[in-house]
């Protein structure tokens, strides 16, 4: 009998693996609706949907291995990172969906949330004031006009699966929708700055790397306290706090 493995679990959602089947349980059915709709539209490999019975979505495991993990060196060859860049470009060039995604937040609202979070981080002593101040300055470059693209919205490297230099599947589409293309590229390369050149080469067009770095700072500042409160360790080597320190 296949054992049940908890992939991720917190108050908002949980993902379990039983053999080659992933069971996603989400308190917010809108996220599951988005995931199902997005996977039906995107021009890149995605998992097969096996069945759906709210609040559970069952999807098949994709072949291959994850592109990497935050805090660990990636064993994937440069060609795999370039192939990922090419797949992201296909996604960003696809016809726009009618809804906004995790990469499409209003810049003014996002800036206000960031300022509030920076104040909490400093006042609570969670992070040193100079670290927060410097990264808030770097993050400012993300607040600029951008042309909407079809974005994944949470394109962590653990969500991209490869076999050699071939993309076998991209998972977890609950944050997909209209958004800033550079947010996807930044999320993918967070903590793996050494592979940004490979990704951009595959993407096929030059990008503003200052904006990529801005998103690294912005995403990390907004995430560190939440991660700590939900059982993750943003202070682990190579993770979010190290990403912030790299900007000093």
Coordinates of N, CA and C in Angstrom, one line a residue:
X1 N 0.9 -1.2 0.0 CA 0.0 0.0 0.0 C 0.9 1.2 0.0
X2 N 0.6 2.2 -0.9 CA 1.4 3.4 -0.9 C 1.2 4.3 0.3
X3 N 2.3 4.8 0.8 CA 2.1 5.6 2.0 C 1.7 7.0 1.6
X4 N 1.1 7.8 2.6 CA 0.7 9.1 2.4 C 1.8 10.1 2.8
X5 N 2.3 10.9 1.9 CA 3.3 11.8 2.2 C 2.8 13.2 2.2
X6 N 3.0 14.0 3.2 CA 2.6 15.4 3.3 C 3.7 16.2 2.6
X7 N 3.3 16.8 1.4 CA 4.2 17.6 0.7 C 4.3 19.0 1.3
X8 N 3.2 19.6 1.6 CA 3.1 20.9 2.2 C 1.8 21.0 2.9
X9 N 1.8 21.7 4.1 CA 0.6 21.8 4.8 C 0.6 23.0 5.7
X10 N -0.4 23.9 5.6 CA -0.5 25.0 6.5 C -2.0 25.4 6.6
X11 N -2.4 26.5 7.2 CA -3.8 26.8 7.5 C -4.6 27.0 6.3
X12 N -3.9 27.4 5.1 CA -4.7 27.7 3.9 C -4.9 26.5 3.0
X13 N -3.9 25.7 2.9 CA -4.0 24.5 2.0 C -3.0 23.4 2.4
X14 N -3.2 22.3 1.8 CA -2.4 21.1 2.0 C -2.3 20.3 0.7
X15 N -1.1 19.7 0.5 CA -0.9 18.9 -0.6 C -0.3 17.5 -0.1
X16 N -1.0 16.4 -0.5 CA -0.6 15.1 -0.1 C -0.2 14.3 -1.3
X17 N 0.8 13.4 -1.1 CA 1.1 12.5 -2.2 C 0.9 11.1 -1.8
X18 N 0.1 10.4 -2.7 CA -0.2 8.9 -2.5 C 0.3 8.2 -3.8
X19 N 1.4 7.6 -3.8 CA 1.9 7.0 -5.0 C 2.2 8.0 -6.0
X20 N 1.6 7.9 -7.2 CA 1.8 8.9 -8.3 C 0.7 9.9 -8.4
X21 N -0.1 10.0 -7.3 CA -1.2 10.9 -7.3 C -1.0 12.0 -6.2
X22 N -1.2 13.3 -6.6 CA -1.1 14.4 -5.6 C -2.6 14.8 -5.3
X23 N -2.9 15.0 -4.1 CA -4.2 15.4 -3.6 C -4.0 16.8 -3.0
X24 N -4.6 17.8 -3.7 CA -4.5 19.2 -3.2 C -5.8 19.6 -2.5
X25 N -5.7 20.0 -1.3 CA -6.9 20.4 -0.5 C -6.7 21.9 -0.2
X26 N -7.7 22.7 -0.6 CA -7.6 24.1 -0.5 C -8.9 24.7 0.0
X27 N -8.8 25.5 1.1 CA -10.0 26.1 1.7 C -10.6 27.2 0.7
X28 N -9.8 27.7 -0.2 CA -10.3 28.7 -1.1 C -10.6 28.0 -2.5
X29 N -11.8 27.7 -2.8 CA -12.1 27.1 -4.1 C -11.8 27.9 -5.3
X30 N -11.7 29.2 -5.1 CA -11.3 30.1 -6.3 C -9.9 29.8 -6.7
X31 N -9.0 29.4 -5.8 CA -7.7 29.0 -6.2 C -7.7 27.8 -7.0
X32 N -8.5 26.8 -6.6 CA -8.6 25.5 -7.4 C -9.2 25.8 -8.8
X33 N -10.2 26.6 -8.8 CA -10.8 27.0 -10.1 C -9.8 27.6 -11.0
X34 N -9.0 28.5 -10.5 CA -8.0 29.2 -11.3 C -7.0 28.1 -11.8
X35 N -6.6 27.2 -10.9 CA -5.6 26.2 -11.3 C -6.1 25.4 -12.5
X36 N -7.3 24.9 -12.3 CA -7.9 24.0 -13.4 C -8.0 24.8 -14.7
X37 N -8.5 26.0 -14.7 CA -8.7 26.8 -15.9 C -7.4 27.1 -16.5
X38 N -6.4 27.5 -15.7 CA -5.1 27.9 -16.2 C -4.4 26.7 -17.0
X39 N -4.5 25.6 -16.3 CA -3.8 24.4 -17.0 C -4.5 24.0 -18.3
X40 N -5.7 24.4 -18.4 CA -6.4 24.1 -19.7 C -6.0 25.1 -20.8
X41 N -5.4 26.2 -20.5 CA -5.1 27.3 -21.4 C -3.6 27.4 -21.8
X42 N -2.7 27.0 -20.9 CA -1.3 27.3 -21.1 C -0.7 26.4 -22.2
X43 N 0.3 26.9 -22.9 CA 1.0 26.2 -24.0 C 2.2 25.5 -23.5
X44 N 2.3 25.1 -22.2 CA 3.4 24.4 -21.7 C 2.9 23.1 -21.0
X45 N 3.8 22.1 -20.7 CA 3.4 20.9 -20.1 C 2.9 21.1 -18.7
X46 N 1.8 20.5 -18.4 CA 1.2 20.6 -17.0 C 0.8 19.2 -16.6
X47 N 0.5 19.0 -15.3 CA 0.0 17.7 -14.8 C -1.4 17.3 -15.4
X48 N -1.6 16.0 -15.4 CA -2.9 15.6 -15.8 C -3.9 15.7 -14.6
X49 N -5.1 16.2 -14.8 CA -6.1 16.3 -13.8 C -6.8 15.0 -13.8
X50 N -6.8 14.3 -12.7 CA -7.4 12.9 -12.6 C -8.9 13.0 -12.2
X51 N -9.2 13.8 -11.2 CA -10.6 14.1 -10.8 C -10.6 15.3 -9.8
X52 N -11.8 15.8 -9.6 CA -12.0 16.9 -8.7 C -13.3 16.7 -7.9
X53 N -13.2 16.8 -6.6 CA -14.3 16.8 -5.8 C -14.0 17.8 -4.6
X54 N -14.6 19.0 -4.8 CA -14.3 20.1 -3.8 C -14.4 19.6 -2.3
X55 N -13.4 19.9 -1.5 CA -12.3 20.8 -1.8 C -11.0 20.2 -2.3
X56 N -11.1 19.0 -2.9 CA -9.9 18.2 -3.3 C -9.8 18.2 -4.8
X57 N -8.5 18.4 -5.2 CA -8.2 18.2 -6.7 C -7.1 17.2 -6.7
X58 N -7.3 16.2 -7.6 CA -6.3 15.1 -7.7 C -5.6 15.2 -9.1
X59 N -4.3 15.3 -9.0 CA -3.5 15.4 -10.3 C -2.4 14.3 -10.3
X60 N -2.0 13.9 -11.5 CA -1.0 12.9 -11.6 C 0.4 13.6 -11.5
X61 N 1.3 12.8 -10.9 CA 2.7 13.2 -10.8 C 3.2 13.4 -12.2
X62 N 4.1 14.4 -12.4 CA 4.8 14.6 -13.7 C 6.1 13.8 -13.6
X63 N 6.6 13.3 -14.7 CA 7.9 12.7 -14.7 C 9.1 13.7 -14.5
X64 N 10.2 13.1 -14.3 CA 11.4 14.0 -14.1 C 11.6 14.4 -12.7
X65 N 12.5 15.4 -12.5 CA 12.8 15.9 -11.2 C 12.7 17.4 -11.2
X66 N 12.5 17.9 -10.0 CA 12.4 19.4 -9.9 C 13.7 20.1 -10.3
X67 N 13.5 21.2 -10.9 CA 14.7 22.0 -11.4 C 15.7 22.3 -10.3
X68 N 15.2 22.4 -9.1 CA 16.1 22.6 -7.9 C 15.3 22.9 -6.7
X69 N 16.0 23.3 -5.6 CA 15.3 23.7 -4.4 C 16.0 24.9 -3.8
X70 N 15.2 25.8 -3.2 CA 15.8 27.0 -2.6 C 16.7 26.5 -1.4
X71 N 17.9 27.1 -1.4 CA 18.9 26.8 -0.4 C 19.8 25.6 -0.7
X72 N 19.6 25.0 -1.9 CA 20.5 23.9 -2.3 C 21.0 24.2 -3.7
X73 N 22.2 23.8 -4.1 CA 22.7 23.9 -5.4 C 21.8 23.1 -6.4
X74 N 21.5 23.6 -7.6 CA 20.7 22.9 -8.5 C 21.6 21.9 -9.3
X75 N 21.2 20.7 -9.5 CA 22.0 19.7 -10.2 C 21.6 19.7 -11.7
X76 N 20.6 20.6 -12.1 CA 20.1 20.6 -13.4 C 21.2 21.3 -14.3
X77 N 21.4 20.9 -15.5 CA 22.4 21.5 -16.4 C 21.9 22.9 -16.9
X78 N 22.8 23.7 -17.3 CA 22.4 25.0 -17.8 C 21.4 25.0 -18.9
X79 N 21.4 23.9 -19.7 CA 20.5 23.7 -20.8 C 19.0 23.6 -20.3
X80 N 18.9 23.0 -19.1 CA 17.6 22.8 -18.5 C 17.1 24.2 -18.0
X81 N 17.9 25.0 -17.5 CA 17.5 26.3 -17.1 C 17.1 27.2 -18.3
X82 N 17.9 27.0 -19.4 CA 17.6 27.7 -20.6 C 16.2 27.2 -21.2
X83 N 16.0 25.9 -21.2 CA 14.7 25.4 -21.6 C 13.6 25.9 -20.8
X84 N 13.8 26.1 -19.5 CA 12.8 26.7 -18.7 C 12.5 28.1 -19.1
X85 N 13.5 28.9 -19.4 CA 13.3 30.2 -19.9 C 12.5 30.2 -21.1
X86 N 12.8 29.3 -22.1 CA 12.0 29.2 -23.3 C 10.6 28.9 -23.1
X87 N 10.3 28.0 -22.1 CA 8.9 27.6 -21.8 C 8.2 28.8 -21.1
X88 N 8.9 29.6 -20.3 CA 8.3 30.7 -19.7 C 7.9 31.8 -20.8
X89 N 8.8 31.9 -21.8 CA 8.5 32.9 -22.8 C 7.2 32.4 -23.6
X90 N 7.1 31.1 -23.8 CA 5.9 30.6 -24.5 C 4.6 31.0 -23.7
X91 N 4.7 30.8 -22.4 CA 3.6 31.1 -21.5 C 3.3 32.6 -21.6
X92 N 4.3 33.5 -21.5 CA 4.1 34.9 -21.5 C 3.6 35.4 -22.8
X93 N 3.8 34.7 -23.9 CA 3.3 35.1 -25.2 C 1.9 34.6 -25.5
X94 N 1.4 33.7 -24.6 CA 0.1 33.1 -24.8 C -1.0 34.2 -24.7
X95 N -2.2 34.0 -25.3 CA -3.3 34.9 -25.1 C -3.6 35.1 -23.6
X96 N -3.9 36.3 -23.3 CA -4.2 36.7 -21.9 C -5.4 36.0 -21.3
X97 N -5.4 35.5 -20.1 CA -6.6 35.1 -19.5 C -7.4 36.3 -19.0
X98 N -8.7 36.1 -18.7 CA -9.5 37.3 -18.3 C -9.4 37.7 -16.8
X99 N -8.5 37.0 -16.1 CA -8.4 37.3 -14.6 C -6.9 37.7 -14.3
X100 N -6.8 38.5 -13.2 CA -5.5 38.8 -12.7 C -4.9 37.8 -11.8
X101 N -3.6 37.6 -11.8 CA -3.0 36.6 -10.9 C -2.1 37.1 -9.9
X102 N -1.4 36.2 -9.2 CA -0.5 36.6 -8.1 C 0.6 37.6 -8.5
X103 N 0.9 37.6 -9.8 CA 2.0 38.5 -10.3 C 1.4 39.8 -10.8
X104 N 0.1 40.0 -10.6 CA -0.6 41.2 -11.2 C -1.2 42.1 -10.2
X105 N -0.6 42.2 -9.0 CA -1.2 43.1 -8.0 C -0.9 44.6 -8.4
X106 N -1.8 45.4 -8.0 CA -1.7 46.9 -8.2 C -0.4 47.4 -7.5
X107 N 0.4 48.1 -8.3 CA 1.7 48.6 -7.7 C 1.5 49.4 -6.4
X108 N 0.6 50.3 -6.4 CA 0.4 51.2 -5.3 C 0.0 50.4 -4.0
X109 N -0.9 49.4 -4.2 CA -1.4 48.5 -3.1 C -0.2 47.7 -2.6
X110 N 0.6 47.2 -3.6 CA 1.7 46.3 -3.2 C 2.8 47.1 -2.5
X111 N 3.0 48.4 -2.9 CA 4.0 49.2 -2.2 C 3.5 49.5 -0.8
X112 N 2.2 49.8 -0.6 CA 1.7 50.1 0.7 C 1.9 48.8 1.6
X113 N 1.6 47.6 1.1 CA 1.8 46.4 1.9 C 3.2 46.2 2.3
X114 N 4.1 46.5 1.3 CA 5.5 46.3 1.6 C 6.0 47.3 2.6
X115 N 5.6 48.6 2.6 CA 6.0 49.5 3.6 C 5.5 49.1 5.0
X116 N 4.3 48.6 5.1 CA 3.7 48.1 6.4 C 4.5 46.9 6.9
X117 N 4.9 46.0 6.0 CA 5.6 44.8 6.4 C 7.0 45.2 6.8
X118 N 7.7 46.1 6.1 CA 9.0 46.6 6.5 C 9.0 47.2 7.9
X119 N 7.9 48.0 8.2 CA 7.8 48.6 9.5 C 7.7 47.5 10.6
X120 N 6.9 46.4 10.3 CA 6.7 45.4 11.3 C 8.1 44.6 11.5
X121 N 8.8 44.4 10.4 CA 10.0 43.6 10.5 C 11.0 44.4 11.4
X122 N 11.1 45.7 11.2 CA 12.0 46.5 12.0 C 11.6 46.6 13.5
X123 N 10.3 47.0 13.6 CA 9.8 47.2 15.0 C 9.8 46.0 15.9
X124 N 9.6 44.8 15.2 CA 9.6 43.6 16.0 C 11.0 43.0 16.2
X125 N 12.0 43.6 15.5 CA 13.4 43.1 15.6 C 13.6 41.8 14.8
X126 N 12.6 41.5 13.9 CA 12.8 40.2 13.2 C 14.0 40.3 12.2
X127 N 14.2 41.5 11.6 CA 15.4 41.7 10.8 C 16.0 43.0 11.1
X128 N 17.3 43.1 10.9 CA 18.0 44.4 11.2 C 17.5 45.5 10.3
X129 N 17.4 46.7 10.9 CA 16.9 47.9 10.2 C 17.6 48.2 8.9
X130 N 19.0 48.1 8.9 CA 19.7 48.4 7.7 C 19.5 47.4 6.6
X131 N 19.2 46.2 6.9 CA 18.9 45.1 5.9 C 17.6 45.4 5.3
X132 N 16.6 45.8 6.1 CA 15.3 46.1 5.6 C 15.3 47.4 4.7
X133 N 16.0 48.4 5.2 CA 16.0 49.7 4.5 C 16.7 49.5 3.1
X134 N 17.8 48.8 3.1 CA 18.5 48.6 1.8 C 17.6 47.9 0.8
X135 N 17.0 46.8 1.3 CA 16.2 46.0 0.3 C 14.9 46.7 -0.1
X136 N 14.4 47.6 0.8 CA 13.2 48.4 0.4 C 13.6 49.3 -0.7
X137 N 14.8 49.8 -0.6 CA 15.3 50.7 -1.7 C 15.5 49.9 -3.0
X138 N 16.0 48.7 -2.9 CA 16.2 47.9 -4.1 C 14.8 47.5 -4.7
X139 N 13.9 47.2 -3.9 CA 12.5 46.8 -4.3 C 11.8 47.9 -5.1
X140 N 12.2 49.1 -4.9 CA 11.5 50.3 -5.6 C 11.4 50.1 -7.1
X141 N 12.5 49.5 -7.7 CA 12.5 49.3 -9.1 C 11.4 48.4 -9.7
X142 N 10.8 47.6 -8.8 CA 9.7 46.8 -9.3 C 8.4 47.6 -9.6
X143 N 8.3 48.8 -9.0 CA 7.1 49.6 -9.1 C 7.2 50.5 -10.3
X144 N 6.9 49.9 -11.5 CA 7.0 50.6 -12.7 C 6.0 50.1 -13.7
X145 N 5.6 50.8 -14.7 CA 4.6 50.3 -15.7 C 5.1 49.0 -16.3
X146 N 4.2 48.1 -16.5 CA 4.5 46.8 -17.2 C 3.3 46.4 -18.0
X147 N 3.7 45.6 -19.1 CA 2.6 45.1 -20.0 C 2.2 43.8 -19.5
X148 N 0.9 43.6 -19.3 CA 0.4 42.3 -18.7 C 0.8 41.1 -19.6
X149 N 1.1 40.0 -19.0 CA 1.4 38.8 -19.7 C 0.7 37.7 -18.9
X150 N 0.6 36.5 -19.6 CA 0.0 35.3 -18.9 C 1.1 34.8 -18.0
X151 N 1.0 34.9 -16.7 CA 2.0 34.6 -15.8 C 1.6 33.4 -14.9
X152 N 2.5 32.6 -14.4 CA 2.3 31.5 -13.5 C 1.9 32.1 -12.1
X153 N 2.7 33.1 -11.7 CA 2.4 33.8 -10.4 C 3.0 33.2 -9.2
X154 N 3.6 32.0 -9.3 CA 4.3 31.4 -8.1 C 5.3 30.4 -8.7
X155 N 6.2 30.8 -9.6 CA 7.0 29.9 -10.4 C 8.3 29.6 -9.6
X156 N 8.2 29.0 -8.5 CA 9.3 28.5 -7.7 C 10.0 27.4 -8.5
X157 N 11.3 27.2 -8.2 CA 12.0 26.1 -9.0 C 11.5 24.7 -8.7
X158 N 10.9 24.6 -7.5 CA 10.3 23.3 -7.2 C 9.0 23.0 -8.0
X159 N 8.5 24.0 -8.7 CA 7.3 23.8 -9.5 C 7.6 23.5 -10.9
X160 N 8.9 23.4 -11.3 CA 9.3 23.1 -12.7 C 10.0 21.8 -12.6
X161 N 9.5 20.8 -13.5 CA 10.1 19.5 -13.5 C 10.8 19.3 -14.9
X162 N 12.0 18.7 -14.8 CA 12.8 18.5 -16.0 C 13.3 17.1 -16.1
X163 N 13.6 16.6 -17.3 CA 14.3 15.4 -17.6 C 15.4 15.7 -18.5
X164 N 16.7 15.7 -18.0 CA 17.8 16.3 -18.7 C 17.6 17.7 -19.0
X165 N 17.5 18.1 -20.3 CA 17.2 19.5 -20.6 C 15.8 19.7 -21.2
X166 N 14.9 18.7 -20.9 CA 13.5 18.8 -21.4 C 12.6 19.1 -20.2
X167 N 11.7 20.1 -20.5 CA 10.6 20.4 -19.5 C 9.5 19.3 -19.5
X168 N 9.3 18.7 -18.4 CA 8.3 17.6 -18.4 C 7.0 18.1 -17.8
X169 N 7.0 19.2 -17.0 CA 5.8 19.7 -16.4 C 6.0 20.8 -15.5
X170 N 5.1 21.7 -15.5 CA 5.1 22.9 -14.5 C 3.8 22.7 -13.7
X171 N 3.9 22.8 -12.4 CA 2.8 22.5 -11.5 C 2.4 23.7 -10.7
X172 N 1.3 23.6 -10.0 CA 0.8 24.6 -9.0 C 0.5 25.9 -9.7
X173 N -0.7 26.0 -10.4 CA -1.1 27.1 -11.2 C -2.2 28.0 -10.5
X174 N -2.3 27.9 -9.1 CA -3.4 28.5 -8.4 C -3.2 30.1 -8.4
X175 N -2.0 30.6 -8.7 CA -1.8 32.0 -8.7 C -1.6 32.6 -10.1
X176 N -2.0 31.7 -11.1 CA -1.8 32.1 -12.5 C -2.8 33.2 -12.9
X177 N -2.4 34.0 -13.9 CA -3.3 35.1 -14.4 C -2.5 36.2 -15.1
X178 N -3.1 37.3 -15.4 CA -2.4 38.4 -15.9 C -1.5 39.0 -14.9
X179 N -0.2 39.3 -15.3 CA 0.7 39.8 -14.4 C 2.0 40.3 -15.0
X180 N 2.9 40.7 -14.2 CA 4.2 41.2 -14.6 C 5.1 40.0 -14.9
X181 N 5.6 39.9 -16.2 CA 6.4 38.8 -16.6 C 7.7 38.6 -15.8
X182 N 8.3 39.8 -15.4 CA 9.5 39.7 -14.7 C 9.4 39.1 -13.3
X183 N 8.2 39.2 -12.8 CA 7.9 38.5 -11.5 C 8.1 37.0 -11.6
X184 N 7.7 36.4 -12.7 CA 7.9 35.0 -12.9 C 9.4 34.7 -13.0
X185 N 10.1 35.4 -13.7 CA 11.5 35.2 -13.9 C 12.3 35.4 -12.6
X186 N 11.9 36.3 -11.8 CA 12.5 36.6 -10.5 C 12.2 35.4 -9.5
X187 N 10.9 35.0 -9.5 CA 10.5 33.9 -8.6 C 11.3 32.6 -8.9
X188 N 11.5 32.3 -10.2 CA 12.2 31.1 -10.6 C 13.6 31.2 -10.1
X189 N 14.3 32.3 -10.2 CA 15.7 32.4 -10.0 C 16.0 32.9 -8.5
X190 N 15.0 33.1 -7.7 CA 15.3 33.5 -6.3 C 16.2 32.5 -5.6
X191 N 17.3 33.1 -5.1 CA 18.3 32.2 -4.5 C 19.2 31.5 -5.4
X192 N 19.0 31.6 -6.7 CA 19.8 31.0 -7.7 C 20.2 32.0 -8.8
X193 N 20.8 33.1 -8.3 CA 21.2 34.2 -9.2 C 22.2 33.7 -10.3
X194 N 22.9 32.7 -10.0 CA 23.9 32.2 -10.9 C 23.3 31.6 -12.2
X195 N 22.0 31.3 -12.2 CA 21.4 30.7 -13.3 C 20.5 31.7 -14.1
X196 N 20.5 33.0 -13.6 CA 19.7 34.0 -14.3 C 20.1 34.1 -15.8
X197 N 21.4 34.1 -16.1 CA 21.8 34.3 -17.4 C 21.3 33.1 -18.3
X198 N 21.3 31.9 -17.8 CA 20.8 30.8 -18.6 C 19.3 30.9 -18.9
X199 N 18.6 31.4 -17.9 CA 17.1 31.5 -18.1 C 16.9 32.6 -19.1
X200 N 17.6 33.8 -19.0 CA 17.4 34.9 -19.9 C 17.8 34.5 -21.3
X201 N 18.8 33.6 -21.5 CA 19.2 33.2 -22.8 C 18.1 32.3 -23.4
X202 N 17.5 31.5 -22.6 CA 16.4 30.7 -23.2 C 15.1 31.5 -23.4
X203 N 14.9 32.5 -22.6 CA 13.8 33.4 -22.7 C 13.8 34.2 -24.0
X204 N 15.0 34.4 -24.5 CA 15.1 35.0 -25.9 C 15.1 36.4 -26.1
X205 N 15.0 37.2 -25.0 CA 15.0 38.6 -25.1 C 15.7 39.2 -23.8
X206 N 16.3 40.3 -23.9 CA 16.9 40.9 -22.8 C 15.9 41.4 -21.8
X207 N 16.2 41.3 -20.5 CA 15.3 41.8 -19.5 C 16.0 42.8 -18.6
X208 N 15.3 43.6 -17.8 CA 15.9 44.5 -16.9 C 16.2 43.8 -15.6
X209 N 17.5 43.5 -15.4 CA 17.9 42.7 -14.3 C 17.8 43.5 -13.0
X210 N 17.8 44.8 -13.0 CA 17.5 45.6 -11.8 C 16.1 45.3 -11.3
X211 N 15.2 45.1 -12.2 CA 13.8 44.8 -11.8 C 13.7 43.4 -11.2
X212 N 14.5 42.4 -11.9 CA 14.5 41.1 -11.3 C 15.0 41.1 -9.9
X213 N 16.1 41.9 -9.6 CA 16.7 42.0 -8.3 C 15.7 42.7 -7.3
X214 N 14.9 43.6 -7.9 CA 13.9 44.3 -7.1 C 12.9 43.3 -6.6
X215 N 12.4 42.4 -7.5 CA 11.4 41.4 -7.1 C 12.0 40.4 -6.1
X216 N 13.3 40.1 -6.2 CA 13.9 39.2 -5.2 C 13.8 39.8 -3.8
X217 N 14.1 41.1 -3.7 CA 14.0 41.8 -2.4 C 12.6 41.9 -2.0
X218 N 11.7 42.3 -2.9 CA 10.3 42.5 -2.5 C 9.7 41.2 -2.0
X219 N 9.8 40.2 -2.8 CA 9.2 38.9 -2.4 C 9.8 38.4 -1.1
X220 N 11.1 38.5 -0.9 CA 11.7 38.1 0.3 C 11.2 38.9 1.5
X221 N 11.2 40.2 1.4 CA 10.7 41.0 2.5 C 9.3 40.7 2.9
X222 N 8.4 40.4 1.9 CA 7.0 40.1 2.2 C 6.8 38.7 2.8
X223 N 7.8 37.8 2.5 CA 7.6 36.4 2.8 C 8.2 36.0 4.1
X224 N 9.3 36.6 4.6 CA 10.1 36.0 5.7 C 9.3 35.8 7.0
X225 N 8.5 36.8 7.3 CA 7.7 36.6 8.6 C 6.7 35.5 8.5
X226 N 6.0 35.5 7.3 CA 4.9 34.5 7.1 C 5.6 33.1 7.1
X227 N 6.7 32.9 6.4 CA 7.4 31.6 6.4 C 7.7 31.2 7.8
X228 N 8.3 32.1 8.6 CA 8.7 31.7 9.9 C 7.5 31.3 10.8
X229 N 6.4 32.0 10.6 CA 5.1 31.7 11.4 C 4.4 30.4 10.9
X230 N 4.8 29.9 9.7 CA 4.1 28.7 9.2 C 5.1 27.5 9.1
X231 N 6.1 27.5 9.9 CA 6.9 26.3 10.0 C 8.1 26.2 9.0
X232 N 8.3 27.2 8.2 CA 9.5 27.2 7.3 C 10.6 28.1 7.9
X233 N 11.8 27.9 7.3 CA 13.0 28.6 7.9 C 13.6 29.5 6.8
X234 N 13.2 30.8 6.8 CA 13.8 31.7 5.8 C 15.2 32.1 6.1
X235 N 15.7 31.7 7.3 CA 17.1 32.0 7.7 C 18.1 30.9 7.3
X236 N 17.5 29.8 6.8 CA 18.4 28.7 6.3 C 19.3 29.2 5.2
X237 N 20.5 28.6 5.2 CA 21.5 29.0 4.1 C 20.9 29.0 2.7
X238 N 21.1 30.1 2.0 CA 20.6 30.2 0.6 C 19.2 30.6 0.5
X239 N 18.5 30.8 1.6 CA 17.1 31.1 1.5 C 16.8 32.6 1.6
X240 N 15.6 33.0 1.9 CA 15.2 34.4 1.8 C 16.1 35.4 2.5
X241 N 16.5 35.2 3.7 CA 17.3 36.1 4.4 C 18.7 36.3 3.7
X242 N 19.2 35.2 3.2 CA 20.5 35.3 2.5 C 20.3 36.1 1.2
X243 N 19.1 35.9 0.6 CA 18.8 36.7 -0.6 C 18.8 38.2 -0.3
X244 N 18.3 38.6 0.8 CA 18.3 40.0 1.3 C 19.7 40.4 1.6
X245 N 20.5 39.6 2.2 CA 21.8 40.0 2.6 C 22.7 40.2 1.4
X246 N 22.4 39.5 0.3 CA 23.2 39.6 -1.0 C 23.1 41.0 -1.6
X247 N 22.1 41.8 -1.2 CA 21.9 43.1 -1.8 C 22.6 44.2 -1.0
X248 N 23.2 43.8 0.1 CA 23.9 44.7 1.0 C 25.3 45.1 0.4

